Amino acid sequence: MNQIRVLLVDDHPAFRAGLSALLKPVREIVIADEASTGEQALALVGGVQPDVVLMDLAMPGMGGVAATERLVRDHPHIRVLVLSMADDDDSVFAALRAGARGYVLKGARKAELVRSIVAVHGGEAIFGPAIASRLTGYFTGLARRERGFPELTAREREILILMSSHLTNPVIAERLGLSGKTVRNHVSSIFAKLHVADRAEAITRARESGF
Amino acid sequence: MNQIRVLLVDDHPAFRAGLSALLKPVREIVIADEASTGEQALALVGGVQPDVVLMDLAMPGMGGVAATERLVRDHPHIRVLVLSMADDDDSVFAALRAGARGYVLKGARKAELVRSIVAVHGGEAIFGPAIASRLTGYFTGLARRERGFPELTAREREILILMSSHLTNPVIAERLGLSGKTVRNHVSSIFAKLHVADRAEAITRARESGF
DNA sequence: GCAAAGCCCGGGACAATGTCCCGGTTGTCC
DNA sequence: GGACAACCGGGACATTGTCCCGGGCTTTGC
C-alpha cells in the first residue's frame, strides 16, 4: 500500500516531535521530512516530494500563508493542510486564499487529524469543527444579508442595477429618459432604504445580496 | 460505540437502496430512515432524530437546497451532507449558502463517503475532490486578482484602507492630520492607478483583492 | 555636488454627487 | 371623494472628484 508522504512544517521542535510520534504508528502515513520555517519547507519540497504538507501559520520569517501560496503555485499536485492555533476569520480566509486544502486546529484529536490528511491527500477539502463553523458562517452570512434586503420600488431597483455597473447619474438619467435631478433623488432614497451613505456602500450591499 | 444515525434523502428509490446496501456493513453508521422528497425529510427529522442527513439536491417539489436551509434553521444540531450529481458552481454555493456542511458527488467511492459522513458528524466540513477544486478556486480566484493589483504608495494604501471602511474625505483628512484637499488628490491618483472612476469601484476592487 | 525623479502636501476652478427641502402628477385602494 | 404611495423634478447647499498648478522632501545616479 502506498503511504502518504507528509512534510511537517512548524517552528516549534517539540510540537513537531509530538506530531511525529503521534503519526508514526499510523500505517497509511509516513513523515517524509520536517521543516522549521516556510523558507526551509520551500527548499525541501523538491527533493522530498511530499503528498501533503502539514503547515503551521505563525512562523518567524516567511509565514505559513506566504509559504502556502508559493507552494501551491510551484507544486500544484502537493496539497497543503494547515494545522494552526489561530482560530480567527483572518487566518482562515488568508489560508484559503493562499490555496490551502484544509484547516485543522492544533489540539485536534488524532482520528480527526489522520482523517484530514487522508482526505486532503485524496483531493478533498476538509475543515475542523471550529473552522467549519466559520466557513458555513461565511456563506450563510451572505444568504442572511440577502434575506434582510429592504424592499425597493421598481424604479429604485432599476436605478440600483444601473448604478451597480458603475454608471454615473447623468448617464442613468439619459438611459431612462429622466432628468439628472430625478435620478439623484431616487438614488438618495435608495441609500436611505439600504441604510448606507454613498454609492460605494450601496453597490457593495447590492452585490453581497446577489442583486 | 454510538453509531451515527443517517437519514437518506433522494427521490430515486434504486439509488437509496444502493446507498443503503453500501452503508449497511459499516459499523459506525446506521441508516435511521429514508425520505424521497424534501418535504418528507422535514416531516421525518423530528421523530427520527438523525445525526447526519444525506441530501440530494435535484428533487421534485422542494429541492434539496430549500430543504437544507429549513433543516439547519430548525435543527441546528443536525448536519447536512449533500450527495449530488450536480458539479457546477451554482449548485455548490447554493448548498453552502443553505448551510450544508459538506458536498460529495454521487459516484464517490465508499471510503470517501464514509469518511465524509464521519467528518460531518464530528462537526467538520468536507468536500469531495471536484468540489474542493471549486471551493479553493473561489478563494484563490480572489487572491489571483490581488496579484494584478497595481502598486500604490504608502500614503495611497493608507487612504485606500480608510476609504474601504466608508469614511469620508474630511474624516480621513482629520484622522491623518492632512488637509481635505490633499486627501482628495491622493484619492484621485488612487483611482487613476486602479483604473476606476469613483470610490465605489475602488472599494470593490480593494475588497476583491483582499486588501 | 547636483540634477532628475518620485512622493508628499496643498490651492484654484469646475463638474458631478448627495441631502433636505419643496410642489405637482398619476395611479390604487377603501 | 380622500388617503396614500410612487414618480417626476426644482432650489440650495455641502461633498466628492478632476485637472491644473507650485513648493518641499528624499533617493538615485552621473
mmCIF file with all atom_site columns, N, CA, C and O (backbone and C1' of nucleotides) in Angstrom, chain A residues 168-170 181 184-185 188 191 199, chain C residues 15-23:
data_model
loop_
_atom_site.group_PDB
_atom_site.id
_atom_site.type_symbol
_atom_site.label_atom_id
_atom_site.label_alt_id
_atom_site.label_comp_id
_atom_site.label_asym_id
_atom_site.label_entity_id
_atom_site.label_seq_id
_atom_site.pdbx_PDB_ins_code
_atom_site.Cartn_x
_atom_site.Cartn_y
_atom_site.Cartn_z
_atom_site.occupancy
_atom_site.B_iso_or_equiv
_atom_site.pdbx_formal_charge
_atom_site.auth_seq_id
_atom_site.auth_comp_id
_atom_site.auth_asym_id
_atom_site.auth_atom_id
_atom_site.pdbx_PDB_model_num
ATOM 1  N N     . THR A 1 168 ? -22.777 56.712 -14.178 1.00 0.00 ? 168 THR A N     1
ATOM 2  C CA    . THR A 1 168 ? -22.972 57.974 -13.454 1.00 0.00 ? 168 THR A CA    1
ATOM 3  C C     . THR A 1 168 ? -24.438 58.380 -13.515 1.00 0.00 ? 168 THR A C     1
ATOM 4  O O     . THR A 1 168 ? -25.189 57.906 -14.367 1.00 0.00 ? 168 THR A O     1
ATOM 5  N N     . ASN A 1 169 ? -24.836 59.265 -12.656 1.00 0.00 ? 169 ASN A N     1
ATOM 6  C CA    . ASN A 1 169 ? -26.226 59.710 -12.639 1.00 0.00 ? 169 ASN A CA    1
ATOM 7  C C     . ASN A 1 169 ? -26.684 60.278 -13.981 1.00 0.00 ? 169 ASN A C     1
ATOM 8  O O     . ASN A 1 169 ? -27.765 59.926 -14.451 1.00 0.00 ? 169 ASN A O     1
ATOM 9  N N     . PRO A 1 170 ? -25.931 61.153 -14.616 1.00 0.00 ? 170 PRO A N     1
ATOM 10 C CA    . PRO A 1 170 ? -26.364 61.683 -15.917 1.00 0.00 ? 170 PRO A CA    1
ATOM 11 C C     . PRO A 1 170 ? -26.575 60.576 -16.942 1.00 0.00 ? 170 PRO A C     1
ATOM 12 O O     . PRO A 1 170 ? -27.542 60.612 -17.710 1.00 0.00 ? 170 PRO A O     1
ATOM 13 N N     . LYS A 1 181 ? -31.696 65.302 -12.064 1.00 0.00 ? 181 LYS A N     1
ATOM 14 C CA    . LYS A 1 181 ? -32.157 65.599 -10.709 1.00 0.00 ? 181 LYS A CA    1
ATOM 15 C C     . LYS A 1 181 ? -33.032 64.473 -10.164 1.00 0.00 ? 181 LYS A C     1
ATOM 16 O O     . LYS A 1 181 ? -32.903 64.073 -9.007  1.00 0.00 ? 181 LYS A O     1
ATOM 17 N N     . ARG A 1 184 ? -30.960 61.597 -9.123  1.00 0.00 ? 184 ARG A N     1
ATOM 18 C CA    . ARG A 1 184 ? -30.278 61.859 -7.856  1.00 0.00 ? 184 ARG A CA    1
ATOM 19 C C     . ARG A 1 184 ? -31.222 61.647 -6.672  1.00 0.00 ? 184 ARG A C     1
ATOM 20 O O     . ARG A 1 184 ? -30.838 61.106 -5.643  1.00 0.00 ? 184 ARG A O     1
ATOM 21 N N     . ASN A 1 185 ? -32.448 62.077 -6.840  1.00 0.00 ? 185 ASN A N     1
ATOM 22 C CA    . ASN A 1 185 ? -33.405 61.891 -5.751  1.00 0.00 ? 185 ASN A CA    1
ATOM 23 C C     . ASN A 1 185 ? -33.706 60.413 -5.511  1.00 0.00 ? 185 ASN A C     1
ATOM 24 O O     . ASN A 1 185 ? -33.778 59.966 -4.370  1.00 0.00 ? 185 ASN A O     1
ATOM 25 N N     . SER A 1 188 ? -30.864 58.890 -3.785  1.00 0.00 ? 188 SER A N     1
ATOM 26 C CA    . SER A 1 188 ? -30.854 59.301 -2.384  1.00 0.00 ? 188 SER A CA    1
ATOM 27 C C     . SER A 1 188 ? -31.794 58.428 -1.555  1.00 0.00 ? 188 SER A C     1
ATOM 28 O O     . SER A 1 188 ? -31.446 58.004 -0.443  1.00 0.00 ? 188 SER A O     1
ATOM 29 N N     . PHE A 1 191 ? -30.381 54.989 -0.947  1.00 0.00 ? 191 PHE A N     1
ATOM 30 C CA    . PHE A 1 191 ? -29.399 54.990 0.137   1.00 0.00 ? 191 PHE A CA    1
ATOM 31 C C     . PHE A 1 191 ? -30.101 54.921 1.487   1.00 0.00 ? 191 PHE A C     1
ATOM 32 O O     . PHE A 1 191 ? -29.696 54.194 2.387   1.00 0.00 ? 191 PHE A O     1
ATOM 33 N N     . ARG A 1 199 ? -22.798 55.746 -2.869  1.00 0.00 ? 199 ARG A N     1
ATOM 34 C CA    . ARG A 1 199 ? -22.811 54.734 -3.922  1.00 0.00 ? 199 ARG A CA    1
ATOM 35 C C     . ARG A 1 199 ? -21.994 53.516 -3.565  1.00 0.00 ? 199 ARG A C     1
ATOM 36 O O     . ARG A 1 199 ? -22.402 52.377 -3.802  1.00 0.00 ? 199 ARG A O     1
ATOM 37 P P     . DA  C 2 15  ? -18.186 73.629 -15.119 1.00 0.00 ? 15  DA  C P     1
ATOM 38 O "O5'" . DA  C 2 15  ? -18.410 72.070 -14.938 1.00 0.00 ? 15  DA  C "O5'" 1
ATOM 39 C "C5'" . DA  C 2 15  ? -17.591 71.133 -15.645 1.00 0.00 ? 15  DA  C "C5'" 1
ATOM 40 C "C4'" . DA  C 2 15  ? -17.783 69.754 -15.039 1.00 0.00 ? 15  DA  C "C4'" 1
ATOM 41 C "C3'" . DA  C 2 15  ? -19.251 69.312 -14.932 1.00 0.00 ? 15  DA  C "C3'" 1
ATOM 42 O "O3'" . DA  C 2 15  ? -19.349 67.942 -15.273 1.00 0.00 ? 15  DA  C "O3'" 1
ATOM 43 C "C1'" . DA  C 2 15  ? -18.270 69.314 -12.799 1.00 0.00 ? 15  DA  C "C1'" 1
ATOM 44 P P     . DA  C 2 16  ? -20.815 67.244 -15.394 1.00 0.00 ? 16  DA  C P     1
ATOM 45 O "O5'" . DA  C 2 16  ? -20.851 66.195 -14.196 1.00 0.00 ? 16  DA  C "O5'" 1
ATOM 46 C "C5'" . DA  C 2 16  ? -19.781 65.284 -14.038 1.00 0.00 ? 16  DA  C "C5'" 1
ATOM 47 C "C4'" . DA  C 2 16  ? -19.885 64.659 -12.662 1.00 0.00 ? 16  DA  C "C4'" 1
ATOM 48 C "C3'" . DA  C 2 16  ? -21.263 64.060 -12.343 1.00 0.00 ? 16  DA  C "C3'" 1
ATOM 49 O "O3'" . DA  C 2 16  ? -21.087 62.752 -11.842 1.00 0.00 ? 16  DA  C "O3'" 1
ATOM 50 C "C1'" . DA  C 2 16  ? -20.585 65.539 -10.629 1.00 0.00 ? 16  DA  C "C1'" 1
ATOM 51 P P     . DT  C 2 17  ? -22.358 61.883 -11.343 1.00 0.00 ? 17  DT  C P     1
ATOM 52 O "O5'" . DT  C 2 17  ? -22.383 62.131 -9.767  1.00 0.00 ? 17  DT  C "O5'" 1
ATOM 53 C "C5'" . DT  C 2 17  ? -21.203 61.943 -9.041  1.00 0.00 ? 17  DT  C "C5'" 1
ATOM 54 C "C4'" . DT  C 2 17  ? -21.464 61.988 -7.548  1.00 0.00 ? 17  DT  C "C4'" 1
ATOM 55 C "C3'" . DT  C 2 17  ? -22.752 61.336 -7.057  1.00 0.00 ? 17  DT  C "C3'" 1
ATOM 56 O "O3'" . DT  C 2 17  ? -22.432 60.564 -5.921  1.00 0.00 ? 17  DT  C "O3'" 1
ATOM 57 C "C1'" . DT  C 2 17  ? -22.641 63.552 -6.292  1.00 0.00 ? 17  DT  C "C1'" 1
ATOM 58 P P     . DG  C 2 18  ? -23.508 59.526 -5.251  1.00 0.00 ? 18  DG  C P     1
ATOM 59 O "O5'" . DG  C 2 18  ? -24.227 60.415 -4.140  1.00 0.00 ? 18  DG  C "O5'" 1
ATOM 60 C "C5'" . DG  C 2 18  ? -23.503 60.752 -2.982  1.00 0.00 ? 18  DG  C "C5'" 1
ATOM 61 C "C4'" . DG  C 2 18  ? -24.330 61.681 -2.117  1.00 0.00 ? 18  DG  C "C4'" 1
ATOM 62 C "C3'" . DG  C 2 18  ? -25.766 61.229 -1.821  1.00 0.00 ? 18  DG  C "C3'" 1
ATOM 63 O "O3'" . DG  C 2 18  ? -25.939 61.190 -0.416  1.00 0.00 ? 18  DG  C "O3'" 1
ATOM 64 C "C1'" . DG  C 2 18  ? -25.692 63.501 -2.463  1.00 0.00 ? 18  DG  C "C1'" 1
ATOM 65 P P     . DT  C 2 19  ? -27.352 61.133 0.305   1.00 0.00 ? 19  DT  C P     1
ATOM 66 O "O5'" . DT  C 2 19  ? -27.669 62.675 0.529   1.00 0.00 ? 19  DT  C "O5'" 1
ATOM 67 C "C5'" . DT  C 2 19  ? -26.783 63.429 1.354   1.00 0.00 ? 19  DT  C "C5'" 1
ATOM 68 C "C4'" . DT  C 2 19  ? -27.566 64.483 2.096   1.00 0.00 ? 19  DT  C "C4'" 1
ATOM 69 C "C3'" . DT  C 2 19  ? -28.942 64.059 2.591   1.00 0.00 ? 19  DT  C "C3'" 1
ATOM 70 O "O3'" . DT  C 2 19  ? -29.180 64.705 3.835   1.00 0.00 ? 19  DT  C "O3'" 1
ATOM 71 C "C1'" . DT  C 2 19  ? -29.193 65.838 1.052   1.00 0.00 ? 19  DT  C "C1'" 1
ATOM 72 P P     . DC  C 2 20  ? -30.369 64.226 4.818   1.00 0.00 ? 20  DC  C P     1
ATOM 73 O "O5'" . DC  C 2 20  ? -31.352 65.468 4.779   1.00 0.00 ? 20  DC  C "O5'" 1
ATOM 74 C "C5'" . DC  C 2 20  ? -30.800 66.790 4.837   1.00 0.00 ? 20  DC  C "C5'" 1
ATOM 75 C "C4'" . DC  C 2 20  ? -31.863 67.795 4.465   1.00 0.00 ? 20  DC  C "C4'" 1
ATOM 76 C "C3'" . DC  C 2 20  ? -33.295 67.344 4.774   1.00 0.00 ? 20  DC  C "C3'" 1
ATOM 77 O "O3'" . DC  C 2 20  ? -33.946 68.309 5.573   1.00 0.00 ? 20  DC  C "O3'" 1
ATOM 78 C "C1'" . DC  C 2 20  ? -33.122 68.153 2.549   1.00 0.00 ? 20  DC  C "C1'" 1
ATOM 79 P P     . DC  C 2 21  ? -35.420 68.173 6.091   1.00 0.00 ? 21  DC  C P     1
ATOM 80 O "O5'" . DC  C 2 21  ? -36.115 69.451 5.480   1.00 0.00 ? 21  DC  C "O5'" 1
ATOM 81 C "C5'" . DC  C 2 21  ? -37.099 69.317 4.454   1.00 0.00 ? 21  DC  C "C5'" 1
ATOM 82 C "C4'" . DC  C 2 21  ? -37.041 70.525 3.579   1.00 0.00 ? 21  DC  C "C4'" 1
ATOM 83 C "C3'" . DC  C 2 21  ? -38.318 70.786 2.791   1.00 0.00 ? 21  DC  C "C3'" 1
ATOM 84 O "O3'" . DC  C 2 21  ? -39.180 71.615 3.524   1.00 0.00 ? 21  DC  C "O3'" 1
ATOM 85 C "C1'" . DC  C 2 21  ? -36.449 70.826 1.338   1.00 0.00 ? 21  DC  C "C1'" 1
ATOM 86 P P     . DC  C 2 22  ? -40.731 71.325 3.522   1.00 0.00 ? 22  DC  C P     1
ATOM 87 O "O5'" . DC  C 2 22  ? -41.157 71.731 2.032   1.00 0.00 ? 22  DC  C "O5'" 1
ATOM 88 C "C5'" . DC  C 2 22  ? -40.897 73.056 1.554   1.00 0.00 ? 22  DC  C "C5'" 1
ATOM 89 C "C4'" . DC  C 2 22  ? -41.038 73.079 0.047   1.00 0.00 ? 22  DC  C "C4'" 1
ATOM 90 C "C3'" . DC  C 2 22  ? -42.347 72.519 -0.486  1.00 0.00 ? 22  DC  C "C3'" 1
ATOM 91 O "O3'" . DC  C 2 22  ? -43.368 73.494 -0.456  1.00 0.00 ? 22  DC  C "O3'" 1
ATOM 92 C "C1'" . DC  C 2 22  ? -40.478 71.813 -1.814  1.00 0.00 ? 22  DC  C "C1'" 1
ATOM 93 P P     . DG  C 2 23  ? -44.944 73.006 -0.611  1.00 0.00 ? 23  DG  C P     1
ATOM 94 O "O5'" . DG  C 2 23  ? -45.094 72.784 -2.182  1.00 0.00 ? 23  DG  C "O5'" 1
ATOM 95 C "C5'" . DG  C 2 23  ? -44.783 73.840 -3.086  1.00 0.00 ? 23  DG  C "C5'" 1
ATOM 96 C "C4'" . DG  C 2 23  ? -44.963 73.333 -4.504  1.00 0.00 ? 23  DG  C "C4'" 1
ATOM 97 C "C3'" . DG  C 2 23  ? -46.369 72.784 -4.769  1.00 0.00 ? 23  DG  C "C3'" 1
ATOM 98 O "O3'" . DG  C 2 23  ? -46.860 73.244 -6.016  1.00 0.00 ? 23  DG  C "O3'" 1
ATOM 99 C "C1'" . DG  C 2 23  ? -44.739 71.134 -5.257  1.00 0.00 ? 23  DG  C "C1'" 1
#
